[in-house]
mmCIF file of C-alpha atoms in Angstrom:
data_model
loop_
_atom_site.group_PDB
_atom_site.id
_atom_site.type_symbol
_atom_site.label_atom_id
_atom_site.label_comp_id
_atom_site.label_asym_id
_atom_site.label_seq_id
_atom_site.Cartn_x
_atom_site.Cartn_y
_atom_site.Cartn_z
ATOM 1 C CA MET A 16 -4.534 -0.214 -3.793
ATOM 2 C CA SER A 17 -3.708 2.847 -5.898
ATOM 3 C CA GLN A 18 -6.405 4.614 -7.912
ATOM 4 C CA LEU A 19 -4.819 3.445 -11.183
ATOM 5 C CA SER A 20 -4.872 -0.201 -10.058
ATOM 6 C CA ARG A 21 -8.475 0.172 -8.947
ATOM 7 C CA LEU A 22 -9.501 1.753 -12.278
ATOM 8 C CA ILE A 23 -7.912 -1.121 -14.190
ATOM 9 C CA SER A 24 -9.671 -3.637 -11.932
ATOM 10 C CA ILE A 25 -13.048 -1.916 -12.379
ATOM 11 C CA LEU A 26 -12.582 -1.901 -16.158
ATOM 12 C CA THR A 27 -11.683 -5.604 -16.090
ATOM 13 C CA LEU A 28 -14.855 -6.409 -14.135
ATOM 14 C CA LEU A 29 -17.006 -4.343 -16.502
ATOM 15 C CA ARG A 30 -15.410 -6.077 -19.514
ATOM 16 C CA SER A 31 -16.630 -9.396 -18.117
ATOM 17 C CA LYS A 32 -20.146 -8.242 -19.155
ATOM 18 C CA ARG A 33 -21.188 -7.850 -15.546
ATOM 19 C CA LEU A 34 -23.634 -5.258 -14.319
ATOM 20 C CA LEU A 35 -22.157 -3.728 -11.162
ATOM 21 C CA THR A 36 -23.527 -1.266 -8.655
ATOM 22 C CA ALA A 37 -21.462 1.441 -6.963
ATOM 23 C CA THR A 38 -22.102 -0.252 -3.614
ATOM 24 C CA GLU A 39 -20.773 -3.604 -4.878
ATOM 25 C CA LEU A 40 -17.631 -1.936 -6.214
ATOM 26 C CA ALA A 41 -17.148 0.053 -3.011
ATOM 27 C CA ASP A 42 -17.391 -3.115 -0.909
ATOM 28 C CA LYS A 43 -15.037 -5.030 -3.189
ATOM 29 C CA PHE A 44 -12.285 -2.391 -3.085
ATOM 30 C CA ASN A 45 -12.966 -1.243 0.481
ATOM 31 C CA VAL A 46 -13.577 2.385 -0.494
ATOM 32 C CA SER A 47 -16.537 4.738 -0.244
ATOM 33 C CA VAL A 48 -19.328 4.898 -2.810
ATOM 34 C CA ARG A 49 -18.296 8.507 -3.459
ATOM 35 C CA THR A 50 -14.820 7.249 -4.429
ATOM 36 C CA ILE A 51 -16.404 4.820 -6.911
ATOM 37 C CA TYR A 52 -18.380 7.702 -8.424
ATOM 38 C CA ARG A 53 -15.085 9.551 -8.962
ATOM 39 C CA ASP A 54 -13.514 6.411 -10.461
ATOM 40 C CA ILE A 55 -16.357 5.981 -12.947
ATOM 41 C CA ARG A 56 -15.994 9.654 -13.899
ATOM 42 C CA LYS A 57 -12.259 9.104 -14.478
ATOM 43 C CA LEU A 58 -13.001 6.177 -16.787
ATOM 44 C CA GLU A 59 -15.511 8.247 -18.720
ATOM 45 C CA GLU A 60 -13.006 11.108 -19.035
ATOM 46 C CA ALA A 61 -10.497 8.601 -20.439
ATOM 47 C CA GLY A 62 -12.954 7.734 -23.208
ATOM 48 C CA ILE A 63 -14.258 4.460 -21.735
ATOM 49 C CA PRO A 64 -17.976 4.169 -22.658
ATOM 50 C CA VAL A 65 -19.394 3.314 -19.228
ATOM 51 C CA THR A 66 -23.175 3.074 -19.350
ATOM 52 C CA THR A 67 -25.231 3.909 -16.262
ATOM 53 C CA ILE A 68 -28.457 1.931 -16.032
ATOM 54 C CA GLU A 69 -30.682 3.823 -13.634
ATOM 55 C CA GLY A 70 -31.392 1.825 -10.509
ATOM 56 C CA ARG A 71 -29.318 -1.173 -11.655
ATOM 57 C CA GLY A 72 -25.676 -0.146 -11.971
ATOM 58 C CA TYR A 73 -22.849 0.245 -14.476
ATOM 59 C CA SER A 74 -21.880 -1.663 -17.584
ATOM 60 C CA LEU A 75 -19.807 -1.127 -20.710
ATOM 61 C CA MET A 76 -21.338 -0.104 -24.009
ATOM 62 C CA GLU A 77 -22.153 -3.164 -26.128
ATOM 63 C CA GLY A 78 -19.368 -4.026 -28.568
ATOM 64 C CA TYR A 79 -16.667 -2.047 -26.767
ATOM 65 C CA SER A 80 -13.261 -3.680 -26.575
ATOM 66 C CA VAL A 81 -9.847 -2.480 -25.426
ATOM 67 C CA ALA A 82 -7.269 -2.096 -28.182
ATOM 68 C CA PRO A 83 -4.333 -4.546 -27.911
ATOM 69 C CA VAL A 84 -1.276 -3.267 -26.058
ATOM 70 C CA GLN A 85 1.429 -1.863 -28.343
ATOM 71 C CA PHE A 86 5.077 -1.377 -27.347
ATOM 72 C CA THR A 87 7.509 1.057 -28.931
ATOM 73 C CA GLU A 88 11.009 -0.134 -29.774
ATOM 74 C CA LYS A 89 12.457 1.827 -26.849
ATOM 75 C CA GLN A 90 9.948 0.292 -24.441
ATOM 76 C CA ALA A 91 10.808 -3.191 -25.728
ATOM 77 C CA ASN A 92 14.508 -2.406 -25.328
ATOM 78 C CA ALA A 93 13.907 -1.313 -21.734
ATOM 79 C CA LEU A 94 12.308 -4.683 -20.968
ATOM 80 C CA ILE A 95 15.190 -6.589 -22.575
ATOM 81 C CA THR A 96 17.683 -4.557 -20.538
ATOM 82 C CA ALA A 97 15.674 -5.188 -17.376
ATOM 83 C CA GLN A 98 15.852 -8.910 -18.111
ATOM 84 C CA HIS A 99 19.655 -8.828 -17.913
ATOM 85 C CA LEU A 100 19.548 -6.926 -14.628
ATOM 86 C CA VAL A 101 16.997 -9.345 -13.175
ATOM 87 C CA ASN A 102 19.234 -12.280 -14.057
ATOM 88 C CA GLN A 103 21.896 -10.847 -11.728
ATOM 89 C CA THR A 104 19.723 -11.285 -8.647
ATOM 90 C CA GLN A 105 20.475 -15.027 -8.452
ATOM 91 C CA ASP A 106 17.030 -15.728 -7.047
ATOM 92 C CA ALA A 107 15.611 -18.566 -9.147
ATOM 93 C CA SER A 108 11.947 -17.908 -8.309
ATOM 94 C CA PHE A 109 12.113 -14.237 -9.260
ATOM 95 C CA VAL A 110 14.105 -14.873 -12.450
ATOM 96 C CA ASN A 111 11.685 -17.610 -13.520
ATOM 97 C CA ASP A 112 8.576 -15.492 -12.901
ATOM 98 C CA PHE A 113 10.090 -12.550 -14.778
ATOM 99 C CA GLN A 114 11.034 -14.767 -17.735
ATOM 100 C CA GLU A 115 7.505 -16.165 -17.932
ATOM 101 C CA ALA A 116 6.022 -12.660 -17.754
ATOM 102 C CA LEU A 117 8.427 -11.379 -20.412
ATOM 103 C CA THR A 118 7.544 -14.275 -22.710
ATOM 104 C CA LYS A 119 3.880 -13.270 -22.513
ATOM 105 C CA ILE A 120 4.771 -9.625 -23.138
ATOM 106 C CA LYS A 121 6.947 -10.533 -26.147
ATOM 107 C CA SER A 122 3.980 -12.328 -27.683
ATOM 108 C CA VAL A 123 2.347 -8.956 -28.405
ATOM 109 C CA PHE A 124 5.481 -7.364 -29.919
ATOM 110 C CA ARG A 125 5.235 -6.521 -33.591
ATOM 111 C CA THR A 126 7.459 -8.764 -35.704
ATOM 112 C CA SER A 127 9.958 -5.993 -36.451
ATOM 113 C CA ILE A 128 10.291 -5.085 -32.758
ATOM 114 C CA GLN A 129 10.577 -8.768 -31.820
ATOM 115 C CA GLN A 130 13.510 -9.183 -34.216
ATOM 116 C CA LYS A 131 15.269 -6.056 -32.967
ATOM 117 C CA SER A 132 14.753 -7.015 -29.316
ATOM 118 C CA GLU A 133 16.346 -10.416 -29.974
ATOM 119 C CA LEU A 134 19.300 -8.654 -31.602
ATOM 120 C CA LEU A 135 19.692 -6.293 -28.642
ATOM 121 C CA GLU A 136 19.461 -9.202 -26.188
ATOM 122 C CA SER A 137 22.624 -10.702 -27.694
ATOM 123 C CA LYS A 138 24.470 -7.400 -27.378
ATOM 124 C CA ILE A 139 24.009 -6.732 -23.646
ATOM 125 C CA HIS A 140 26.131 -8.073 -20.821
ATOM 126 C CA VAL A 141 26.042 -7.053 -17.164
ATOM 127 C CA PHE A 142 29.282 -7.476 -15.221
ATOM 128 C CA ASN A 143 29.153 -8.065 -11.481
ATOM 129 C CA SER A 144 32.405 -7.173 -9.746
ATOM 130 C CA ASN A 145 30.974 -8.220 -6.362
ATOM 131 C CA PHE A 146 30.020 -11.725 -7.454
ATOM 132 C CA GLU A 147 29.184 -14.147 -4.665
ATOM 133 C CA ASN A 148 28.010 -17.583 -5.693
ATOM 134 C CA ILE A 149 25.077 -17.877 -3.302
ATOM 135 C CA SER A 150 21.683 -18.405 -4.896
ATOM 136 C CA SER A 151 18.167 -18.258 -3.501
ATOM 137 C CA ASN A 152 14.687 -19.374 -4.436
ATOM 138 C CA ALA A 153 12.408 -17.442 -2.080
ATOM 139 C CA LEU A 154 11.870 -13.940 -3.477
ATOM 140 C CA SER A 155 8.638 -14.544 -5.414
ATOM 141 C CA GLU A 156 6.932 -16.381 -2.560
ATOM 142 C CA ILE A 157 7.943 -13.810 0.041
ATOM 143 C CA GLN A 158 6.703 -11.019 -2.229
ATOM 144 C CA LEU A 159 3.265 -12.649 -2.025
ATOM 145 C CA ALA A 160 3.587 -12.833 1.762
ATOM 146 C CA ILE A 161 4.271 -9.069 1.838
ATOM 147 C CA THR A 162 1.197 -8.138 -0.191
ATOM 148 C CA ASN A 163 -1.065 -10.605 1.635
ATOM 149 C CA LEU A 164 0.306 -9.925 5.155
ATOM 150 C CA ASN A 165 1.253 -13.558 5.797
ATOM 151 C CA TYR A 166 3.625 -14.568 8.573
ATOM 152 C CA VAL A 167 6.773 -16.329 7.381
ATOM 153 C CA GLU A 168 8.960 -18.788 9.277
ATOM 154 C CA ILE A 169 12.600 -18.903 8.237
ATOM 155 C CA ASN A 170 15.826 -20.663 9.141
ATOM 156 C CA TYR A 171 18.471 -17.984 8.800
ATOM 157 C CA GLN A 172 22.257 -18.000 8.708
ATOM 158 C CA LYS A 173 24.155 -14.756 9.194
ATOM 159 C CA ALA A 174 27.341 -13.963 7.324
ATOM 160 C CA ASN A 175 30.453 -15.541 8.894
ATOM 161 C CA ASP A 176 28.315 -17.572 11.285
ATOM 162 C CA THR A 177 27.857 -21.344 11.179
ATOM 163 C CA ASN A 178 24.789 -21.236 13.422
ATOM 164 C CA ILE A 179 21.300 -21.254 11.916
ATOM 165 C CA SER A 180 18.519 -19.518 13.847
ATOM 166 C CA PHE A 181 14.763 -19.974 13.578
ATOM 167 C CA ARG A 182 12.751 -16.782 13.095
ATOM 168 C CA LYS A 183 9.071 -15.958 12.763
ATOM 169 C CA ILE A 184 8.795 -12.718 10.813
ATOM 170 C CA GLU A 185 6.334 -10.232 9.371
ATOM 171 C CA PRO A 186 7.723 -9.314 5.912
ATOM 172 C CA TYR A 187 7.333 -5.669 4.890
ATOM 173 C CA ALA A 188 9.718 -4.515 2.153
ATOM 174 C CA PHE A 189 12.672 -5.302 -0.098
ATOM 175 C CA TYR A 190 15.672 -3.428 -1.343
ATOM 176 C CA SER A 191 18.586 -4.489 -3.518
ATOM 177 C CA MET A 192 22.266 -3.835 -2.852
ATOM 178 C CA ASN A 193 25.199 -5.283 -4.810
ATOM 179 C CA ASN A 194 22.756 -7.552 -6.663
ATOM 180 C CA LYS A 195 21.516 -9.029 -3.388
ATOM 181 C CA TRP A 196 17.913 -8.761 -2.239
ATOM 182 C CA ILE A 197 17.436 -7.633 1.359
ATOM 183 C CA LEU A 198 14.149 -8.282 3.163
ATOM 184 C CA ILE A 199 12.996 -5.907 5.910
ATOM 185 C CA ALA A 200 10.750 -7.669 8.399
ATOM 186 C CA TRP A 201 9.525 -7.496 11.960
ATOM 187 C CA CYS A 202 11.394 -10.267 13.784
ATOM 188 C CA HIS A 203 9.547 -11.838 16.712
ATOM 189 C CA LEU A 204 12.820 -13.207 18.103
ATOM 190 C CA ARG A 205 14.357 -9.710 18.297
ATOM 191 C CA ASP A 206 11.034 -7.901 18.817
ATOM 192 C CA ASP A 207 12.131 -5.271 16.288
ATOM 193 C CA TYR A 208 12.669 -4.684 12.574
ATOM 194 C CA ARG A 209 15.561 -6.603 11.063
ATOM 195 C CA ALA A 210 17.131 -6.934 7.608
ATOM 196 C CA PHE A 211 17.646 -10.410 6.134
ATOM 197 C CA ARG A 212 19.541 -11.327 2.996
ATOM 198 C CA ILE A 213 17.249 -13.538 0.920
ATOM 199 C CA ASP A 214 20.121 -15.763 -0.170
ATOM 200 C CA ARG A 215 20.954 -16.530 3.477
ATOM 201 C CA ILE A 216 17.499 -17.918 4.197
ATOM 202 C CA GLN A 217 18.112 -21.665 4.388
ATOM 203 C CA HIS A 218 14.465 -22.658 4.534
ATOM 204 C CA PHE A 219 11.181 -20.768 4.653
ATOM 205 C CA LYS A 220 7.485 -21.453 5.145
ATOM 206 C CA ILE A 221 4.657 -19.059 4.299
ATOM 207 C CA LEU A 222 1.980 -19.373 6.979
ATOM 208 C CA SER A 223 -1.740 -18.969 6.351
ATOM 209 C CA ASP A 224 -2.023 -16.744 9.443
ATOM 210 C CA VAL A 225 -2.017 -13.022 8.730
ATOM 211 C CA PHE A 226 -0.513 -10.242 10.815
ATOM 212 C CA ILE A 227 -1.720 -6.732 11.557
ATOM 213 C CA ASP A 228 0.062 -4.204 9.369
ATOM 214 C CA ARG A 229 2.492 -2.085 11.432
ATOM 215 C CA LYS A 230 2.462 0.616 8.699
ATOM 216 C CA PHE A 231 6.165 0.153 8.001
ATOM 217 C CA ASN A 232 7.765 3.004 6.035
ATOM 218 C CA LEU A 233 10.927 2.216 4.093
ATOM 219 C CA GLN A 234 12.114 5.847 4.023
ATOM 220 C CA ASP A 235 11.846 6.084 7.804
ATOM 221 C CA TYR A 236 13.727 2.812 8.119
ATOM 222 C CA PHE A 237 16.675 4.053 6.076
ATOM 223 C CA ARG A 238 16.731 7.305 8.011
ATOM 224 C CA ASP A 239 16.892 5.513 11.361
ATOM 225 C CA CYS A 240 19.230 2.806 9.979
ATOM 226 C CA PRO A 241 18.759 0.155 12.696
ATOM 227 C CA TYR A 242 20.995 -2.836 13.311
ATOM 228 C CA ASP A 243 20.306 -5.674 10.891
ATOM 229 C CA ASP A 244 20.892 -9.418 10.769
ATOM 230 C CA LYS A 245 22.683 -9.677 7.434
#
């Protein structure tokens, strides 16, 4: 977890009116108590009124609340543009999750920005010269498997191959090429890293078992450019 994500999480916990000790926070985020001290200092420097109760822990000053999120017109336009790009992925799960998230985000737009964003939405079109009518519905679930280190079982069909192979994989990363999502995973059948096109996964199952992180690095992968199973 990045420091920014941890700071947001700590603030969320403090906003729940809880009294938290540095040790509790350190255990929760798997960091040292010294790191929590630095995090609390960062929050204070950002103007968050964190109160230290000697011998008991941290809390937020009574009556403090976070101002509602405000978006500029350019930021709203960026989200609308991103929506059109997301729609090109042809992965139903990812598109659906993004649409639901965007609907929640739009709910905090000012009326004037909401109207302008709707106008812009009707004036954007993304052409795909490499269109291939193969859809998928696995991206969102496999993203969760990546962040939670869950094994995944897949039935996979390579391009120009009628055979379907069963694989047990450890999912590590994604990249997009020609509007297609590519999953990089450790394949137990090949005993090596392999690349799998999400839209060629015929069936998948997220297992409850977790794997040990192999510390995969996407930059190193591209540099070595191994054989893939696309």
